[in-house]
PDB file of C-alpha atoms in Angstrom:
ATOM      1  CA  UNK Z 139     -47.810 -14.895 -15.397  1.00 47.00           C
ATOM      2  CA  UNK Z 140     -51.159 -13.379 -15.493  1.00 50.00           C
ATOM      3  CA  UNK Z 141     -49.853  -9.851 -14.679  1.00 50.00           C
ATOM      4  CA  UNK Z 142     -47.116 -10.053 -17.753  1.00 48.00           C
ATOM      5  CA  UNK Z 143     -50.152 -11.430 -20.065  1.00 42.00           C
ATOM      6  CA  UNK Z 144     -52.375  -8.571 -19.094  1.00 39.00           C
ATOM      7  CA  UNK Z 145     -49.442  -5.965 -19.701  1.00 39.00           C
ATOM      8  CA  UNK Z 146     -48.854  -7.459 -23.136  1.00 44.00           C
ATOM      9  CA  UNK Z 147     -52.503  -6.899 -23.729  1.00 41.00           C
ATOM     10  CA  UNK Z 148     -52.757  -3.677 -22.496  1.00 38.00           C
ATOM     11  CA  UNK Z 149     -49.308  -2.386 -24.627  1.00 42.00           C
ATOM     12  CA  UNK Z 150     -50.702  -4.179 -28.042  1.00 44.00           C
ATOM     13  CA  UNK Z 151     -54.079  -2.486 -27.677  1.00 36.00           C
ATOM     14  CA  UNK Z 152     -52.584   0.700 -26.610  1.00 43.00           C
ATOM     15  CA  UNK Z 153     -50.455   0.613 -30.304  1.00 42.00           C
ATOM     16  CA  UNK Z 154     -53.973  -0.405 -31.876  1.00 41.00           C
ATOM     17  CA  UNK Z 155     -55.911   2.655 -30.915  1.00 40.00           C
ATOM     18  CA  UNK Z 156     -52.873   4.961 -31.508  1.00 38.00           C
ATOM     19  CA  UNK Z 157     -52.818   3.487 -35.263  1.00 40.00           C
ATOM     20  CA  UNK Z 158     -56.434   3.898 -35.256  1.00 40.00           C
ATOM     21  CA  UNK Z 159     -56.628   7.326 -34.796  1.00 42.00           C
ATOM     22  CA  UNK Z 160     -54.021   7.825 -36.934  1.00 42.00           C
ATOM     23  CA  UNK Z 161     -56.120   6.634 -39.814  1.00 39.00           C
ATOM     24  CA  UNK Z 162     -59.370   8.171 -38.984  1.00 37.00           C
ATOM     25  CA  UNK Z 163     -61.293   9.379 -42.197  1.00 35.00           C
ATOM     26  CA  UNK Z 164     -62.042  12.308 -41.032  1.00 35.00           C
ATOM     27  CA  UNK Z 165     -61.010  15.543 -42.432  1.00 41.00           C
ATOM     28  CA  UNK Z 166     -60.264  18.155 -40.535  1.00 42.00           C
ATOM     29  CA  UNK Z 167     -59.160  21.739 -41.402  1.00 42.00           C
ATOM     30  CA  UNK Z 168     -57.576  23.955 -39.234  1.00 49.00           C
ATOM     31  CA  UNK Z 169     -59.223  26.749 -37.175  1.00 54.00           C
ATOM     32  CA  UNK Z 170     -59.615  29.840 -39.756  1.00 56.00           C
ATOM     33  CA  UNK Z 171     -60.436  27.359 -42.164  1.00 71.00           C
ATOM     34  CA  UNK Z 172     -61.271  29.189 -45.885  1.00 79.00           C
ATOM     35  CA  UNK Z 173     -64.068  27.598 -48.969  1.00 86.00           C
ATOM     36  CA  UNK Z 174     -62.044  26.526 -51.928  1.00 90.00           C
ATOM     37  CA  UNK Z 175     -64.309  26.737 -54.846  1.00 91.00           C
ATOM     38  CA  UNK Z 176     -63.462  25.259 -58.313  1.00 94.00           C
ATOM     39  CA  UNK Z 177     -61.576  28.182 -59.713  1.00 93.00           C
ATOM     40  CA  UNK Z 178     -59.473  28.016 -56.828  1.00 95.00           C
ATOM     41  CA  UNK Z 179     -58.805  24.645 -57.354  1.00 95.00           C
ATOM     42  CA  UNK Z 180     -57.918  24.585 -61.341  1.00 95.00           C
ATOM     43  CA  UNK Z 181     -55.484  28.280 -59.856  1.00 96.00           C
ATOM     44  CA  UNK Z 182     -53.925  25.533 -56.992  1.00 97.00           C
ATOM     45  CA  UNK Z 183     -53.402  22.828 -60.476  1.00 97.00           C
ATOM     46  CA  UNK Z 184     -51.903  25.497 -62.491  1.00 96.00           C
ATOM     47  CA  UNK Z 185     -49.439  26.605 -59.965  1.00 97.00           C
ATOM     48  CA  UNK Z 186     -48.793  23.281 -59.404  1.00 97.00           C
ATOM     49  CA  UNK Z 187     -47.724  21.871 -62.985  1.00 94.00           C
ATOM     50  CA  UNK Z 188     -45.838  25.358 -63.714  1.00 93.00           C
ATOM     51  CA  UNK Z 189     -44.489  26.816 -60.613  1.00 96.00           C
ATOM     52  CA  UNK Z 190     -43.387  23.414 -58.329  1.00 96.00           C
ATOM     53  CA  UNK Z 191     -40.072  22.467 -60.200  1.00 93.00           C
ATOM     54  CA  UNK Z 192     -38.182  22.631 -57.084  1.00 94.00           C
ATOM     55  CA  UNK Z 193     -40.317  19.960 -55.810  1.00 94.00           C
ATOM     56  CA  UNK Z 194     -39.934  17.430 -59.254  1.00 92.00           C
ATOM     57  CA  UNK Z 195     -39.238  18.756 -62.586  1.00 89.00           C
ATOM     58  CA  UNK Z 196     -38.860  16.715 -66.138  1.00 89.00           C
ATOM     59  CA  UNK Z 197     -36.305  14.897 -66.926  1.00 90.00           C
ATOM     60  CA  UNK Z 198     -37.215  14.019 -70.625  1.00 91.00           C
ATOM     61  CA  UNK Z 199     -40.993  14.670 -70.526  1.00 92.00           C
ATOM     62  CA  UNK Z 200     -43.984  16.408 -68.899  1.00 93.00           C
ATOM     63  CA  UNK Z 201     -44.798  16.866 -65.357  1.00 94.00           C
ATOM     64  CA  UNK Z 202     -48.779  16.674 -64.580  1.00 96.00           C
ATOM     65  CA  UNK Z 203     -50.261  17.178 -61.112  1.00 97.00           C
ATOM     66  CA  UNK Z 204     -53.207  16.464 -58.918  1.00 98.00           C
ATOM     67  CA  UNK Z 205     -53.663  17.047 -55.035  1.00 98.00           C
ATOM     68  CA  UNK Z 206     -56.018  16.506 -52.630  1.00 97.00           C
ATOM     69  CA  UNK Z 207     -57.238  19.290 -50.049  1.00 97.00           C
ATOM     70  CA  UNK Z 208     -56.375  18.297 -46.547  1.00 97.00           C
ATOM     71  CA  UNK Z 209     -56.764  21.372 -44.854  1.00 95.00           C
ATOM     72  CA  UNK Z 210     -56.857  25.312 -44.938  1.00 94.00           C
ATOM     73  CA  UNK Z 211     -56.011  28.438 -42.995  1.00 91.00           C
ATOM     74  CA  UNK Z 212     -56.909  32.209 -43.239  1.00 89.00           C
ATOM     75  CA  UNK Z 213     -53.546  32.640 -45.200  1.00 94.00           C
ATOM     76  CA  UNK Z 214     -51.964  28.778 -45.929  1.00 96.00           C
ATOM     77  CA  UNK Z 215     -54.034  25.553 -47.705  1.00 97.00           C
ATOM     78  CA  UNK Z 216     -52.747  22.509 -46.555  1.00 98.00           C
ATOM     79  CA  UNK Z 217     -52.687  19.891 -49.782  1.00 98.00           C
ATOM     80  CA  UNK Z 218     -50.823  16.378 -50.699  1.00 98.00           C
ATOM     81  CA  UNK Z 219     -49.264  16.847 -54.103  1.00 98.00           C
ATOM     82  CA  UNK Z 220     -48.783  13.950 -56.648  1.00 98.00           C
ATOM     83  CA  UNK Z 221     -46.398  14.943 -59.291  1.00 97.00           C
ATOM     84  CA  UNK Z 222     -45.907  12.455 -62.233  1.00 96.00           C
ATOM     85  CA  UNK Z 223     -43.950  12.839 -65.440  1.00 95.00           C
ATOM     86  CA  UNK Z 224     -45.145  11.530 -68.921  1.00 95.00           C
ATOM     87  CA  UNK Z 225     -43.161  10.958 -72.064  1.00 93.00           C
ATOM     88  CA  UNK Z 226     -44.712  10.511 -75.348  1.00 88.00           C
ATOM     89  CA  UNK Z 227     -43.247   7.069 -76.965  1.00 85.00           C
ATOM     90  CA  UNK Z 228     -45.473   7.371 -80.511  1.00 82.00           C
ATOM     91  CA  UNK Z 229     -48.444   6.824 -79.603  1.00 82.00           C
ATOM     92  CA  UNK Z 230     -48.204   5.742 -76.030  1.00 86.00           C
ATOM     93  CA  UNK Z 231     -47.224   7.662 -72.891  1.00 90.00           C
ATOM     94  CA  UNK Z 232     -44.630   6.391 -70.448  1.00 91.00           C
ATOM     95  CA  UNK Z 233     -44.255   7.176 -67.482  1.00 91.00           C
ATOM     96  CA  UNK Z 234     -40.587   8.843 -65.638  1.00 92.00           C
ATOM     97  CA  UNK Z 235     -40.313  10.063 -62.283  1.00 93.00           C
ATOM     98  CA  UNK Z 236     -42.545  10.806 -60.166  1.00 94.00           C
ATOM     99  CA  UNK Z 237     -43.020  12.576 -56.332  1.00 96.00           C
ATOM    100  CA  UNK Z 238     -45.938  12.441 -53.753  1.00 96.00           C
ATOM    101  CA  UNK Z 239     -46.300  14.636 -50.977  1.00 97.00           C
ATOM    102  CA  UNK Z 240     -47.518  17.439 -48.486  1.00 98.00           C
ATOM    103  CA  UNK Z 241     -47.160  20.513 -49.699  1.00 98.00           C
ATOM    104  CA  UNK Z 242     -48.324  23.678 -47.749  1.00 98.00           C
ATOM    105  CA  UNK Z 243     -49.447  27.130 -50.269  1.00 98.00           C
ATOM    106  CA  UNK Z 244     -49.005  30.460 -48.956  1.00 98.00           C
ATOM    107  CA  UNK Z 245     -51.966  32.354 -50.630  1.00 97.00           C
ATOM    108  CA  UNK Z 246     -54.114  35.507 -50.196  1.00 95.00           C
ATOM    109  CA  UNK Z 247     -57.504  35.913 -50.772  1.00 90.00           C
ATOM    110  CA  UNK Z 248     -59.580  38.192 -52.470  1.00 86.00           C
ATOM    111  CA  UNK Z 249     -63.080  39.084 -54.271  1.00 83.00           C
ATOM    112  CA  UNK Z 250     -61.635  37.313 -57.156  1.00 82.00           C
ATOM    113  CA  UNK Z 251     -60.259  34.268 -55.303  1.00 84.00           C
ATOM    114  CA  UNK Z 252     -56.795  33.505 -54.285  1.00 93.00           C
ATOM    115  CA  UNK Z 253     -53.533  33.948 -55.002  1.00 95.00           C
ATOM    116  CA  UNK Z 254     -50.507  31.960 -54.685  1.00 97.00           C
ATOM    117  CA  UNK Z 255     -47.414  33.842 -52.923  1.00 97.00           C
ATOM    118  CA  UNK Z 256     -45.866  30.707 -52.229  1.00 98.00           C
ATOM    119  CA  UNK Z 257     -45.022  27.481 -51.170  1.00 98.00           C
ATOM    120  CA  UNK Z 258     -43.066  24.749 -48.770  1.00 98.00           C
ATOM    121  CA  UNK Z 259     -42.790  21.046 -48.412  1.00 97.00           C
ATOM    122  CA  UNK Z 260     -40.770  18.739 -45.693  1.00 97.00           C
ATOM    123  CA  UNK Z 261     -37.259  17.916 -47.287  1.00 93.00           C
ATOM    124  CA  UNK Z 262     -36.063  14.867 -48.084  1.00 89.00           C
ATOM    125  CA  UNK Z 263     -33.950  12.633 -45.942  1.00 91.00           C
ATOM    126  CA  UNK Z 264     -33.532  13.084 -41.926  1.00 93.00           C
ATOM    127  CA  UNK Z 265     -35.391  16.609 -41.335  1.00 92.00           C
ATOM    128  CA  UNK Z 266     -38.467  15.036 -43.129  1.00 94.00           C
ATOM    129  CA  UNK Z 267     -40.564  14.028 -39.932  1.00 94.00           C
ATOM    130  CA  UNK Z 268     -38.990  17.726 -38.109  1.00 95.00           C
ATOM    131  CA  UNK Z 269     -40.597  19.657 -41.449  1.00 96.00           C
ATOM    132  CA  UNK Z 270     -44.273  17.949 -41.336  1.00 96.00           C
ATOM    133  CA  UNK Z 271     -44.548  18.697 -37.970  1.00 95.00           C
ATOM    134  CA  UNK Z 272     -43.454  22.399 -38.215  1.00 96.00           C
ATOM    135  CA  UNK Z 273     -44.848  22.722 -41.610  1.00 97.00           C
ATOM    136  CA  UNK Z 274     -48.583  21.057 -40.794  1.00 97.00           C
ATOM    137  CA  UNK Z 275     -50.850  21.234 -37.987  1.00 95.00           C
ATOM    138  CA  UNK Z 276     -51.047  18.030 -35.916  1.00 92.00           C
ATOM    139  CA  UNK Z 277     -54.693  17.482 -36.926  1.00 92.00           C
ATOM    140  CA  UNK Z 278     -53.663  17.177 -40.978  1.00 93.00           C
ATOM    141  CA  UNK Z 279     -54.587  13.574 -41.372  1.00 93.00           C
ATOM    142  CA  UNK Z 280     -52.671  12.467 -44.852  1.00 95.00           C
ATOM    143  CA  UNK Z 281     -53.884   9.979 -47.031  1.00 96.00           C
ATOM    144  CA  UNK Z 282     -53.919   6.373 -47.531  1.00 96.00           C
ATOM    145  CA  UNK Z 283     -52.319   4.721 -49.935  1.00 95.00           C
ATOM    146  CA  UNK Z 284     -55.574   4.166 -52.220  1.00 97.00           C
ATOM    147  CA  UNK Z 285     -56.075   7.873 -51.973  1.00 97.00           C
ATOM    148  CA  UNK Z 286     -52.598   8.618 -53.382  1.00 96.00           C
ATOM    149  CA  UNK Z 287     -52.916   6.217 -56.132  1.00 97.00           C
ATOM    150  CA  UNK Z 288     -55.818   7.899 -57.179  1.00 97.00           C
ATOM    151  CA  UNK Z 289     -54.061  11.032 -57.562  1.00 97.00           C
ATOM    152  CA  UNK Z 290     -51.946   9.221 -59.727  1.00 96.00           C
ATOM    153  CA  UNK Z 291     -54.572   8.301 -62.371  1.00 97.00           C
ATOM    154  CA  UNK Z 292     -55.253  11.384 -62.166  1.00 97.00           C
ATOM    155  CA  UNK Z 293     -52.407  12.394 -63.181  1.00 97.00           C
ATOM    156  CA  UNK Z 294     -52.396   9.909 -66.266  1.00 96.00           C
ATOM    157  CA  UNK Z 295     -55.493  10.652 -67.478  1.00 96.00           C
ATOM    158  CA  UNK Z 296     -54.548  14.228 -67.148  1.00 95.00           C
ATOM    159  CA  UNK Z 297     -51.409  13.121 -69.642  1.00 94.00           C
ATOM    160  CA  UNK Z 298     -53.783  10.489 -71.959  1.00 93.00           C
ATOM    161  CA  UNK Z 299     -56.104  13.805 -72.387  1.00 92.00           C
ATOM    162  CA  UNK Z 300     -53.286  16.158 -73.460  1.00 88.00           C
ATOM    163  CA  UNK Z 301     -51.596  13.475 -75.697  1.00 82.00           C
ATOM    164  CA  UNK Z 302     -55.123  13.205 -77.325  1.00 83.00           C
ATOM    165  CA  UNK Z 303     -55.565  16.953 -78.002  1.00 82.00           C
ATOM    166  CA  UNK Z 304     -51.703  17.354 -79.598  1.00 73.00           C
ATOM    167  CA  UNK Z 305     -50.584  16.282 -82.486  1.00 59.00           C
ATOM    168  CA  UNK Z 306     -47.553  14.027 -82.049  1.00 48.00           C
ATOM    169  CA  UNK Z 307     -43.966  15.152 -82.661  1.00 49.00           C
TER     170      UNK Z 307
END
């Protein structure tokens, strides 16, 4: 009985470090890793409300995005993507569909900063788990769910700011 007990240990606190290590806060970019300075960021934002339909596009409102850096390459950044639509309703925004996740930008760099050729995210359904892996280096750690709510008020407060500064239809 003593042998089965320790075995049961041994497999739960196997599972415990694996999950651990899973969520370690520690980012880590890959090995050519590049500096993304703040122009590069508000050229990734841009890109990402006008040039991403294929990953969520309006229905009856406006799409607004934020992302979070998780990693970069000598040619790829490595980002999770929150995309959120926003309708005006008077005076108040609602909210319509929505999409978070990884999304990988193919980009080249110059004096003037970088350039976005391109970009790819893991399809929905079956393949999903088979595209992050080929997509995303294994040491991309994703974030939490706190993280990616954030992204989400960013996202509204991104709406809030435009429905502020135009005069309603």
């Amino acid at each position: 009985m003593k042998i089965r007990t320790f075995l049961i240990f041994v497999s739960i606190l196997s599972i415990i470090i694996v999950f651990a290590g899973c969520n370690s806060s520690q980012k880590i970019t890959t090995a050519n890793p590049l500096k993304i300075t703040q122009n590069d960021k508000k050229i990734i934002l841009n890109y990402l409300d006008t040039k991403t339909n294929d990953i969520a596009y309006p229905s009856k409102g406006k799409m607004y995005s934020a992302f979070e850096l998780l990693g970069t390459d000598k040619d790829k950044i490595y980002i999770w993507v929150v995309k959120e639509e926003y309708i005006k309703a008077g005076t108040n925004l609602e909210s319509g569909q929505g999409v978070s996740l990884p999304v990988v930008l193919k980009i080249k760099k110059s004096s003037k900063g970088i350039s976005i050729i391109s970009h790819d995210f893991p399809k929905d359904g079956v393949n999903y788990n088979k595209d992050v892996k080929k997509l995303f280096p294994a040491n991309i750690r994703f974030p939490n769910n706190e993280e990616i709510k954030n992204l989400v008020k960013v996202t509204e407060t991104r709406a809030e700011e435009d429905l502020k500064n135009s005069p309603i239809k």
